[in-house]
mmCIF file of C-alpha atoms and ligand atoms in Angstrom:
data_model
loop_
_atom_site.group_PDB
_atom_site.id
_atom_site.type_symbol
_atom_site.label_atom_id
_atom_site.label_comp_id
_atom_site.label_asym_id
_atom_site.label_seq_id
_atom_site.Cartn_x
_atom_site.Cartn_y
_atom_site.Cartn_z
ATOM 1 C CA UNK A 1 -152.263 117.863 85.187
ATOM 2 C CA UNK A 2 -148.876 116.315 84.540
ATOM 3 C CA UNK A 3 -147.042 116.828 81.314
ATOM 4 C CA UNK A 4 -147.589 113.737 79.173
ATOM 5 C CA UNK A 5 -143.822 113.468 78.738
ATOM 6 C CA UNK A 6 -143.534 112.276 82.354
ATOM 7 C CA UNK A 7 -145.138 108.986 81.391
ATOM 8 C CA UNK A 8 -143.330 105.815 82.373
ATOM 9 C CA UNK A 9 -139.716 104.890 82.496
ATOM 10 C CA UNK A 10 -138.084 101.854 80.982
ATOM 11 C CA UNK A 11 -139.434 99.906 78.058
ATOM 12 C CA UNK A 12 -136.368 99.056 76.044
ATOM 13 C CA UNK A 13 -136.638 99.894 72.395
ATOM 14 C CA UNK A 14 -139.713 102.105 72.683
ATOM 15 C CA UNK A 15 -139.149 105.399 70.877
ATOM 16 C CA UNK A 16 -139.681 108.107 73.516
ATOM 17 C CA UNK A 17 -142.088 110.161 71.482
ATOM 18 C CA UNK A 18 -144.265 107.134 70.901
ATOM 19 C CA UNK A 19 -144.259 105.940 74.492
ATOM 20 C CA UNK A 20 -145.688 109.268 75.510
ATOM 21 C CA UNK A 21 -148.671 108.996 73.225
ATOM 22 C CA UNK A 22 -150.805 105.915 73.444
ATOM 23 C CA UNK A 23 -152.436 106.022 70.007
ATOM 24 C CA UNK A 24 -149.086 106.772 68.338
ATOM 25 C CA UNK A 25 -147.561 103.782 70.083
ATOM 26 C CA UNK A 26 -150.346 101.657 68.579
ATOM 27 C CA UNK A 27 -150.353 103.237 65.126
ATOM 28 C CA UNK A 28 -149.264 99.961 63.506
ATOM 29 C CA UNK A 29 -151.811 97.963 65.498
ATOM 30 C CA UNK A 30 -155.233 99.556 65.883
ATOM 31 C CA UNK A 31 -156.902 102.862 66.798
ATOM 32 C CA UNK A 32 -157.200 103.539 70.532
ATOM 33 C CA UNK A 33 -160.524 104.924 71.657
ATOM 34 C CA UNK A 34 -162.229 106.271 74.758
ATOM 35 C CA UNK A 35 -165.857 106.617 75.758
ATOM 36 C CA UNK A 36 -166.665 110.276 76.391
ATOM 37 C CA UNK A 37 -169.685 112.013 77.867
ATOM 38 C CA UNK A 38 -171.134 115.460 77.334
ATOM 39 C CA UNK A 39 -168.662 116.920 79.837
ATOM 40 C CA UNK A 40 -165.565 114.744 79.633
ATOM 41 C CA UNK A 41 -164.786 115.521 76.022
ATOM 42 C CA UNK A 42 -164.102 119.045 77.332
ATOM 43 C CA UNK A 43 -162.763 118.413 80.856
ATOM 44 C CA UNK A 44 -160.448 115.666 79.562
ATOM 45 C CA UNK A 45 -159.691 117.231 76.168
ATOM 46 C CA UNK A 46 -155.940 117.371 76.767
ATOM 47 C CA UNK A 47 -155.677 113.648 77.520
ATOM 48 C CA UNK A 48 -158.030 112.782 74.690
ATOM 49 C CA UNK A 49 -156.128 114.732 72.081
ATOM 50 C CA UNK A 50 -152.762 113.431 73.249
ATOM 51 C CA UNK A 51 -153.525 109.744 73.616
ATOM 52 C CA UNK A 52 -156.645 108.724 71.713
ATOM 53 C CA UNK A 53 -157.707 108.690 68.082
ATOM 54 C CA UNK A 54 -161.237 107.344 68.423
ATOM 55 C CA UNK A 55 -164.244 108.129 70.595
ATOM 56 C CA UNK A 56 -167.562 106.551 71.551
ATOM 57 C CA UNK A 57 -170.382 108.540 73.149
ATOM 58 C CA UNK A 58 -170.971 106.859 76.515
ATOM 59 C CA UNK A 59 -174.728 107.584 76.593
ATOM 60 C CA UNK A 60 -175.482 110.339 74.099
ATOM 61 C CA UNK A 61 -176.298 108.081 71.117
ATOM 62 C CA UNK A 62 -178.516 105.631 72.999
ATOM 63 C CA UNK A 63 -182.198 105.386 72.114
ATOM 64 C CA UNK A 64 -183.459 107.342 75.120
ATOM 65 C CA UNK A 65 -180.970 110.132 74.431
ATOM 66 C CA UNK A 66 -181.819 110.515 70.745
ATOM 67 C CA UNK A 67 -185.592 109.946 70.733
ATOM 68 C CA UNK A 68 -186.993 110.594 74.205
ATOM 69 C CA UNK A 69 -190.432 111.248 72.734
ATOM 70 C CA UNK A 70 -191.665 109.630 69.558
ATOM 71 C CA UNK A 71 -190.536 111.352 66.401
ATOM 72 C CA UNK A 72 -188.526 114.091 68.141
ATOM 73 C CA UNK A 73 -184.884 113.427 67.501
ATOM 74 C CA UNK A 74 -182.540 115.312 69.809
ATOM 75 C CA UNK A 75 -179.029 115.301 68.429
ATOM 76 C CA UNK A 76 -177.465 118.298 70.183
ATOM 77 C CA UNK A 77 -175.420 116.492 72.846
ATOM 78 C CA UNK A 78 -174.204 113.833 70.430
ATOM 79 C CA UNK A 79 -173.447 116.396 67.740
ATOM 80 C CA UNK A 80 -171.206 118.362 70.106
ATOM 81 C CA UNK A 81 -169.143 115.238 70.750
ATOM 82 C CA UNK A 82 -169.053 114.459 67.037
ATOM 83 C CA UNK A 83 -167.879 118.004 66.183
ATOM 84 C CA UNK A 84 -165.102 117.720 68.751
ATOM 85 C CA UNK A 85 -164.019 114.368 67.353
ATOM 86 C CA UNK A 86 -164.106 115.540 63.742
ATOM 87 C CA UNK A 87 -162.120 118.676 64.615
ATOM 88 C CA UNK A 88 -159.603 116.516 66.509
ATOM 89 C CA UNK A 89 -159.251 113.998 63.680
ATOM 90 C CA UNK A 90 -160.689 111.145 65.664
ATOM 91 C CA UNK A 91 -162.716 108.198 64.492
ATOM 92 C CA UNK A 92 -166.227 107.884 65.921
ATOM 93 C CA UNK A 93 -167.944 104.648 66.929
ATOM 94 C CA UNK A 94 -171.720 104.833 67.289
ATOM 95 C CA UNK A 95 -173.239 103.151 70.366
ATOM 96 C CA UNK A 96 -175.906 101.689 70.324
ATOM 97 C CA UNK A 97 -178.951 101.333 68.074
ATOM 98 C CA UNK A 98 -180.897 98.381 69.522
ATOM 99 C CA UNK A 99 -180.482 97.372 73.174
ATOM 100 C CA UNK A 100 -182.747 96.196 75.984
ATOM 101 C CA UNK A 101 -181.605 99.054 78.199
ATOM 102 C CA UNK A 102 -181.822 102.873 78.201
ATOM 103 C CA UNK A 103 -184.947 103.019 76.049
ATOM 104 C CA UNK A 104 -187.766 105.573 76.398
ATOM 105 C CA UNK A 105 -190.954 104.067 77.874
ATOM 106 C CA UNK A 106 -193.107 104.963 74.821
ATOM 107 C CA UNK A 107 -191.077 102.617 72.637
ATOM 108 C CA UNK A 108 -192.728 99.387 73.754
ATOM 109 C CA UNK A 109 -196.122 100.848 74.595
ATOM 110 C CA UNK A 110 -199.243 101.065 72.403
ATOM 111 C CA UNK A 111 -200.214 104.319 74.084
ATOM 112 C CA UNK A 112 -203.327 102.732 75.634
ATOM 113 C CA UNK A 113 -201.754 100.900 78.538
ATOM 114 C CA UNK A 114 -200.777 97.845 76.490
ATOM 115 C CA UNK A 115 -197.816 96.549 74.547
ATOM 116 C CA UNK A 116 -196.981 97.837 71.084
ATOM 117 C CA UNK A 117 -197.793 95.500 68.201
ATOM 118 C CA UNK A 118 -195.102 93.698 66.282
ATOM 119 C CA UNK A 119 -195.753 95.778 63.141
ATOM 120 C CA UNK A 120 -195.671 99.074 65.019
ATOM 121 C CA UNK A 121 -192.450 98.166 66.848
ATOM 122 C CA UNK A 122 -190.770 97.230 63.567
ATOM 123 C CA UNK A 123 -191.861 100.571 62.134
ATOM 124 C CA UNK A 124 -190.375 102.336 65.187
ATOM 125 C CA UNK A 125 -187.131 100.418 64.810
ATOM 126 C CA UNK A 126 -187.021 101.360 61.147
ATOM 127 C CA UNK A 127 -187.670 105.022 61.840
ATOM 128 C CA UNK A 128 -185.071 105.194 64.630
ATOM 129 C CA UNK A 129 -182.286 103.385 62.813
ATOM 130 C CA UNK A 130 -182.861 105.169 59.500
ATOM 131 C CA UNK A 131 -182.981 108.586 61.078
ATOM 132 C CA UNK A 132 -180.019 108.136 63.409
ATOM 133 C CA UNK A 133 -177.687 106.326 61.021
ATOM 134 C CA UNK A 134 -178.378 108.843 58.248
ATOM 135 C CA UNK A 135 -177.867 111.746 60.618
ATOM 136 C CA UNK A 136 -174.342 110.569 61.430
ATOM 137 C CA UNK A 137 -173.523 109.204 57.975
ATOM 138 C CA UNK A 138 -169.936 109.982 56.971
ATOM 139 C CA UNK A 139 -168.974 110.754 60.579
ATOM 140 C CA UNK A 140 -169.736 107.593 62.533
ATOM 141 C CA UNK A 141 -167.711 104.879 60.785
ATOM 142 C CA UNK A 142 -168.918 101.928 62.874
ATOM 143 C CA UNK A 143 -172.136 101.180 64.750
ATOM 144 C CA UNK A 144 -172.945 98.846 67.592
ATOM 145 C CA UNK A 145 -176.185 97.828 65.909
ATOM 146 C CA UNK A 146 -177.346 95.269 68.464
ATOM 147 C CA UNK A 147 -176.045 95.269 72.021
ATOM 148 C CA UNK A 148 -176.190 92.427 74.574
ATOM 149 C CA UNK A 149 -178.672 90.038 72.931
ATOM 150 C CA UNK A 150 -177.172 86.867 74.437
ATOM 151 C CA UNK A 151 -177.197 85.358 77.912
ATOM 152 C CA UNK A 152 -174.299 83.767 79.778
ATOM 153 C CA UNK A 153 -175.453 80.263 78.767
ATOM 154 C CA UNK A 154 -175.501 81.144 75.073
ATOM 155 C CA UNK A 155 -179.283 81.445 74.719
ATOM 156 C CA UNK A 156 -181.058 84.608 73.607
ATOM 157 C CA UNK A 157 -181.947 87.297 76.113
ATOM 158 C CA UNK A 158 -185.721 86.957 76.225
ATOM 159 C CA UNK A 159 -188.620 88.848 77.723
ATOM 160 C CA UNK A 160 -188.840 86.465 80.688
ATOM 161 C CA UNK A 161 -186.290 88.141 82.910
ATOM 162 C CA UNK A 162 -186.247 90.734 85.653
ATOM 163 C CA UNK A 163 -186.922 94.334 84.689
ATOM 164 C CA UNK A 164 -183.695 95.895 83.543
ATOM 165 C CA UNK A 165 -182.503 92.528 82.255
ATOM 166 C CA UNK A 166 -185.271 91.462 79.910
ATOM 167 C CA UNK A 167 -185.351 92.252 76.220
ATOM 168 C CA UNK A 168 -188.653 93.624 75.087
ATOM 169 C CA UNK A 169 -187.291 93.630 71.520
ATOM 170 C CA UNK A 170 -187.061 89.835 71.724
ATOM 171 C CA UNK A 171 -190.335 89.505 73.585
ATOM 172 C CA UNK A 172 -192.283 91.385 70.925
ATOM 173 C CA UNK A 173 -190.347 90.593 67.727
ATOM 174 C CA UNK A 174 -188.591 87.307 68.440
ATOM 175 C CA UNK A 175 -184.994 86.710 67.385
ATOM 176 C CA UNK A 176 -185.588 88.222 63.939
ATOM 177 C CA UNK A 177 -185.207 91.689 65.512
ATOM 178 C CA UNK A 178 -181.456 91.199 65.279
ATOM 179 C CA UNK A 179 -181.303 90.525 61.521
ATOM 180 C CA UNK A 180 -183.824 93.312 60.941
ATOM 181 C CA UNK A 181 -181.713 95.867 62.800
ATOM 182 C CA UNK A 182 -178.595 95.065 60.779
ATOM 183 C CA UNK A 183 -180.475 95.260 57.476
ATOM 184 C CA UNK A 184 -181.959 98.637 58.368
ATOM 185 C CA UNK A 185 -178.592 100.035 59.454
ATOM 186 C CA UNK A 186 -176.960 98.835 56.247
ATOM 187 C CA UNK A 187 -179.705 100.368 54.122
ATOM 188 C CA UNK A 188 -179.268 103.688 55.931
ATOM 189 C CA UNK A 189 -175.478 103.808 55.509
ATOM 190 C CA UNK A 190 -173.967 101.135 53.258
ATOM 191 C CA UNK A 191 -170.453 102.312 54.193
ATOM 192 C CA UNK A 192 -170.808 101.950 57.954
ATOM 193 C CA UNK A 193 -169.219 98.951 59.656
ATOM 194 C CA UNK A 194 -171.874 97.121 61.587
ATOM 195 C CA UNK A 195 -171.078 95.407 64.889
ATOM 196 C CA UNK A 196 -172.707 93.002 67.278
ATOM 197 C CA UNK A 197 -171.543 94.038 70.774
ATOM 198 C CA UNK A 198 -171.681 92.040 74.011
ATOM 199 C CA UNK A 199 -169.957 91.313 77.344
ATOM 200 C CA UNK A 200 -168.466 88.166 79.012
ATOM 201 C CA UNK A 201 -167.085 86.913 75.708
ATOM 202 C CA UNK A 202 -164.593 84.803 77.679
ATOM 203 C CA UNK A 203 -167.434 82.494 78.801
ATOM 204 C CA UNK A 204 -167.250 79.339 76.661
ATOM 205 C CA UNK A 205 -171.036 78.876 76.458
ATOM 206 C CA UNK A 206 -171.675 82.522 75.662
ATOM 207 C CA UNK A 207 -168.998 82.733 72.961
ATOM 208 C CA UNK A 208 -170.458 79.614 71.328
ATOM 209 C CA UNK A 209 -173.942 81.138 71.408
ATOM 210 C CA UNK A 210 -172.706 84.385 69.869
ATOM 211 C CA UNK A 211 -170.717 82.465 67.257
ATOM 212 C CA UNK A 212 -173.771 80.414 66.256
ATOM 213 C CA UNK A 213 -175.971 83.477 66.063
ATOM 214 C CA UNK A 214 -173.444 85.362 63.913
ATOM 215 C CA UNK A 215 -172.896 82.376 61.647
ATOM 216 C CA UNK A 216 -176.654 82.117 61.164
ATOM 217 C CA UNK A 217 -176.880 85.807 60.307
ATOM 218 C CA UNK A 218 -174.000 85.609 57.831
ATOM 219 C CA UNK A 219 -175.450 82.459 56.246
ATOM 220 C CA UNK A 220 -178.679 84.374 55.637
ATOM 221 C CA UNK A 221 -176.710 87.220 54.056
ATOM 222 C CA UNK A 222 -177.337 89.684 56.890
ATOM 223 C CA UNK A 223 -174.798 92.548 56.765
ATOM 224 C CA UNK A 224 -172.735 92.052 59.932
ATOM 225 C CA UNK A 225 -169.097 93.160 59.762
ATOM 226 C CA UNK A 226 -167.705 92.798 63.228
ATOM 227 C CA UNK A 227 -168.027 91.776 66.845
ATOM 228 C CA UNK A 228 -167.477 94.088 69.797
ATOM 229 C CA UNK A 229 -165.995 92.630 72.976
ATOM 230 C CA UNK A 230 -167.029 94.963 75.776
ATOM 231 C CA UNK A 231 -164.249 93.715 78.075
ATOM 232 C CA UNK A 232 -165.313 95.118 81.422
ATOM 233 C CA UNK A 233 -162.650 93.117 83.247
ATOM 234 C CA UNK A 234 -161.483 92.654 86.818
ATOM 235 C CA UNK A 235 -158.051 92.716 88.390
ATOM 236 C CA UNK A 236 -158.112 88.928 88.704
ATOM 237 C CA UNK A 237 -160.476 86.108 87.760
ATOM 238 C CA UNK A 238 -163.004 85.012 90.354
ATOM 239 C CA UNK A 239 -162.016 82.016 92.497
ATOM 240 C CA UNK A 240 -165.687 80.997 92.676
ATOM 241 C CA UNK A 241 -166.240 78.382 89.968
ATOM 242 C CA UNK A 242 -169.918 79.306 89.567
ATOM 243 C CA UNK A 243 -169.085 82.980 88.993
ATOM 244 C CA UNK A 244 -168.839 84.173 85.378
ATOM 245 C CA UNK A 245 -165.502 85.834 86.128
ATOM 246 C CA UNK A 246 -163.973 82.460 86.979
ATOM 247 C CA UNK A 247 -163.532 82.218 83.199
ATOM 248 C CA UNK A 248 -162.072 85.688 82.843
ATOM 249 C CA UNK A 249 -158.721 84.544 81.489
ATOM 250 C CA UNK A 250 -156.629 85.635 78.548
ATOM 251 C CA UNK A 251 -156.841 82.157 76.982
ATOM 252 C CA UNK A 252 -160.652 82.251 77.056
ATOM 253 C CA UNK A 253 -160.724 85.709 75.492
ATOM 254 C CA UNK A 254 -158.349 84.409 72.832
ATOM 255 C CA UNK A 255 -160.832 81.625 72.012
ATOM 256 C CA UNK A 256 -163.552 84.235 71.424
ATOM 257 C CA UNK A 257 -161.301 86.251 69.107
ATOM 258 C CA UNK A 258 -160.385 83.118 67.138
ATOM 259 C CA UNK A 259 -163.965 81.926 66.915
ATOM 260 C CA UNK A 260 -165.464 85.214 65.747
ATOM 261 C CA UNK A 261 -162.662 86.016 63.322
ATOM 262 C CA UNK A 262 -162.975 82.530 61.802
ATOM 263 C CA UNK A 263 -166.256 83.831 60.382
ATOM 264 C CA UNK A 264 -164.356 86.563 58.551
ATOM 265 C CA UNK A 265 -165.560 89.194 61.035
ATOM 266 C CA UNK A 266 -163.498 92.044 62.448
ATOM 267 C CA UNK A 267 -163.135 92.191 66.208
ATOM 268 C CA UNK A 268 -163.040 95.356 68.305
ATOM 269 C CA UNK A 269 -162.563 95.755 72.022
ATOM 270 C CA UNK A 270 -165.269 98.304 72.681
ATOM 271 C CA UNK A 271 -165.570 99.056 76.407
ATOM 272 C CA UNK A 272 -162.338 98.120 78.134
ATOM 273 C CA UNK A 273 -161.738 98.764 81.822
ATOM 274 C CA UNK A 274 -160.188 96.734 84.657
ATOM 275 C CA UNK A 275 -161.986 97.049 87.972
ATOM 276 C CA UNK A 276 -160.094 96.604 91.257
ATOM 277 C CA UNK A 277 -162.938 94.485 92.636
ATOM 278 C CA UNK A 278 -162.991 90.697 92.274
ATOM 279 C CA UNK A 279 -166.368 89.153 91.467
ATOM 280 C CA UNK A 280 -167.478 86.710 94.139
ATOM 281 C CA UNK A 281 -165.755 88.652 96.927
ATOM 282 C CA UNK A 282 -168.047 90.621 99.240
ATOM 283 C CA UNK A 283 -167.050 94.227 99.833
ATOM 284 C CA UNK A 284 -168.496 96.789 102.228
ATOM 285 C CA UNK A 285 -167.827 100.483 102.763
ATOM 286 C CA UNK A 286 -164.787 99.686 104.918
ATOM 287 C CA UNK A 287 -163.196 97.642 102.112
ATOM 288 C CA UNK A 288 -164.183 99.928 99.236
ATOM 289 C CA UNK A 289 -161.043 101.262 97.596
ATOM 290 C CA UNK A 290 -160.023 104.892 97.921
ATOM 291 C CA UNK A 291 -157.078 106.759 96.405
ATOM 292 C CA UNK A 292 -155.308 105.961 99.699
ATOM 293 C CA UNK A 293 -155.922 102.195 99.607
ATOM 294 C CA UNK A 294 -155.189 101.881 95.898
ATOM 295 C CA UNK A 295 -151.641 100.869 96.816
ATOM 296 C CA UNK A 296 -148.547 100.570 94.627
ATOM 297 C CA UNK A 297 -148.932 96.812 94.856
ATOM 298 C CA UNK A 298 -152.468 96.964 93.486
ATOM 299 C CA UNK A 299 -151.389 99.399 90.812
ATOM 300 C CA UNK A 300 -148.698 96.951 89.724
ATOM 301 C CA UNK A 301 -151.207 94.111 89.698
ATOM 302 C CA UNK A 302 -153.643 96.077 87.571
ATOM 303 C CA UNK A 303 -150.794 97.031 85.262
ATOM 304 C CA UNK A 304 -149.813 93.387 84.815
ATOM 305 C CA UNK A 305 -153.388 92.446 83.948
ATOM 306 C CA UNK A 306 -153.588 95.264 81.394
ATOM 307 C CA UNK A 307 -150.242 94.113 80.035
ATOM 308 C CA UNK A 308 -151.335 90.544 79.434
ATOM 309 C CA UNK A 309 -154.581 91.519 77.722
ATOM 310 C CA UNK A 310 -152.815 94.011 75.450
ATOM 311 C CA UNK A 311 -150.301 91.350 74.538
ATOM 312 C CA UNK A 312 -153.260 89.279 73.354
ATOM 313 C CA UNK A 313 -154.756 92.215 71.442
ATOM 314 C CA UNK A 314 -151.434 92.899 69.694
ATOM 315 C CA UNK A 315 -151.118 89.245 68.742
ATOM 316 C CA UNK A 316 -154.450 89.512 66.913
ATOM 317 C CA UNK A 317 -153.848 92.876 65.302
ATOM 318 C CA UNK A 318 -154.729 91.442 61.887
ATOM 319 C CA UNK A 319 -158.341 90.966 63.022
ATOM 320 C CA UNK A 320 -158.640 93.560 65.808
ATOM 321 C CA UNK A 321 -159.581 96.894 64.269
ATOM 322 C CA UNK A 322 -159.938 98.974 67.422
ATOM 323 C CA UNK A 323 -159.528 99.007 71.195
ATOM 324 C CA UNK A 324 -161.695 101.463 73.128
ATOM 325 C CA UNK A 325 -161.564 102.189 76.866
ATOM 326 C CA UNK A 326 -164.825 102.856 78.693
ATOM 327 C CA UNK A 327 -163.698 106.247 79.943
ATOM 328 C CA UNK A 328 -160.521 108.307 79.973
ATOM 329 C CA UNK A 329 -159.289 108.736 83.546
ATOM 330 C CA UNK A 330 -160.210 107.397 86.988
ATOM 331 C CA UNK A 331 -162.006 110.603 88.018
ATOM 332 C CA UNK A 332 -164.786 109.789 85.546
ATOM 333 C CA UNK A 333 -165.783 106.138 85.306
ATOM 334 C CA UNK A 334 -169.199 104.496 85.234
ATOM 335 C CA UNK A 335 -167.856 101.970 87.803
ATOM 336 C CA UNK A 336 -167.770 104.712 90.449
ATOM 337 C CA UNK A 337 -171.292 105.859 89.638
ATOM 338 C CA UNK A 338 -173.198 103.097 91.406
ATOM 339 C CA UNK A 339 -175.375 104.235 94.292
ATOM 340 C CA UNK A 340 -173.256 102.211 96.754
ATOM 341 C CA UNK A 341 -170.697 104.985 96.775
ATOM 342 C CA UNK A 342 -168.033 102.429 95.876
ATOM 343 C CA UNK A 343 -165.140 104.036 94.049
ATOM 344 C CA UNK A 344 -163.187 102.234 91.373
ATOM 345 C CA UNK A 345 -159.941 103.028 89.547
ATOM 346 C CA UNK A 346 -160.157 101.038 86.313
ATOM 347 C CA UNK A 347 -158.465 103.137 83.591
ATOM 348 C CA UNK A 348 -154.933 104.048 82.451
ATOM 349 C CA UNK A 349 -154.934 107.599 83.828
ATOM 350 C CA UNK A 350 -155.443 108.503 87.488
ATOM 351 C CA UNK A 351 -157.806 110.998 89.110
ATOM 352 C CA UNK A 352 -155.277 113.781 88.414
ATOM 353 C CA UNK A 353 -155.030 112.674 84.763
ATOM 354 C CA UNK A 354 -151.502 111.344 85.235
ATOM 355 C CA UNK A 355 -150.527 108.046 83.592
ATOM 356 C CA UNK A 356 -150.642 105.054 85.939
ATOM 357 C CA UNK A 357 -148.383 101.982 85.958
ATOM 358 C CA UNK A 358 -151.143 100.442 83.816
ATOM 359 C CA UNK A 359 -150.295 103.017 81.135
ATOM 360 C CA UNK A 360 -146.644 101.962 81.165
ATOM 361 C CA UNK A 361 -147.646 98.314 80.894
ATOM 362 C CA UNK A 362 -149.681 99.059 77.782
ATOM 363 C CA UNK A 363 -147.041 101.132 75.962
ATOM 364 C CA UNK A 364 -143.890 99.225 76.997
ATOM 365 C CA UNK A 365 -143.528 96.362 74.580
HETATM 366 C C1 XIL B 401 -173.191 102.583 80.806
HETATM 367 C C2 XIL B 401 -172.716 104.030 80.988
HETATM 368 O O1 XIL B 401 -171.329 104.019 81.138
HETATM 369 C C3 XIL B 401 -173.396 104.640 82.200
HETATM 370 O O2 XIL B 401 -173.083 106.020 82.287
HETATM 371 C C4 XIL B 401 -174.904 104.477 82.101
HETATM 372 O O3 XIL B 401 -175.507 104.927 83.291
HETATM 373 C C5 XIL B 401 -175.279 103.006 81.880
HETATM 374 O O4 XIL B 401 -174.597 102.522 80.729
HETATM 375 N N1 XIL B 401 -172.453 98.072 78.523
HETATM 376 C C6 XIL B 401 -172.740 99.000 77.541
HETATM 377 C C7 XIL B 401 -172.684 100.449 77.867
HETATM 378 O O5 XIL B 401 -172.931 98.634 76.375
HETATM 379 O O6 XIL B 401 -173.627 101.198 77.136
HETATM 380 C C8 XIL B 401 -172.868 100.704 79.341
HETATM 381 O O7 XIL B 401 -172.664 102.093 79.581
HETATM 382 C C9 XIL B 401 -171.925 99.844 80.138
HETATM 383 C C10 XIL B 401 -172.190 98.384 79.905
#
């Protein structure tokens, strides 16, 4: 692993010590986080401690990880990450309490081959949120309470979708599951900052839908404090006008930040990465990127894209209270975990944990 002091040249006016440490460089802006897993907080500890001051557990605080069987809460893996973060003086974001994905199968079942009743599901939601939020009280400062409840067209994610996409929470409880989840989380830890988290916030219809939903919640007095922009981005917008990523532009992301913050909500970038693949383009094993085909030109292009999004984030530092990457270095990213075998290189540090041109673009301002 390279010495962190070898990071980037240039960047007029950047104090050297600060350029070499990402979170220090952003100390007057917002905390810089990374998603970690049960291994990476150890294998990538040097990078984490040097450059980041916040962590999110990538999977270890999801419903299926914490309550695989009803009533048996398993906190060991999450607690190890939390202990590391506390010992390293890092903030901890909790992710995620209520989501349509990564749930244990018992959750929506009545145990007799049918669907759980509305009352029983509410009781399960109550038990899960109360237990989990109290367990991490004083350590987890912010929770993604509800994740991905909206569709691209700004309507709710319902139960009438393909498996893996549908929301059984909505199907069984209706849209009130969202307000309920926030109220329960607030009751469990009144000091925790509660977030609504979602992806494709640059889509005009989706950002309007999220805005309307949040406004409705706030009007009813539901305790929502912030919005998480996942920000799984691509190296360039799609050229296909029917593809969601056609709208993946800085100006559209800016609209989302303006809209949400106009409600008095904080904004956090919660799952940032920039994939080399362009949505709408067909790839096959011969065009999948490798460390050899991730050329200097592509690295520069990715760096420029990181640069323009961070310029936006800095501009909104008064409302942005955190920016978290979905991983630490390119040797450990969810984007390379798909069964296709397709590798991706979406983060600021390379497979050897050395800073990439993207790193320089983020710290040189
Ligand atoms: C992903 C993890 O990174 C993977 O390891 C896991 O297999 C699936 O979930 N949006 C979210 C995150 O809110 O929880 C997802 O994390 C990525 C997309």
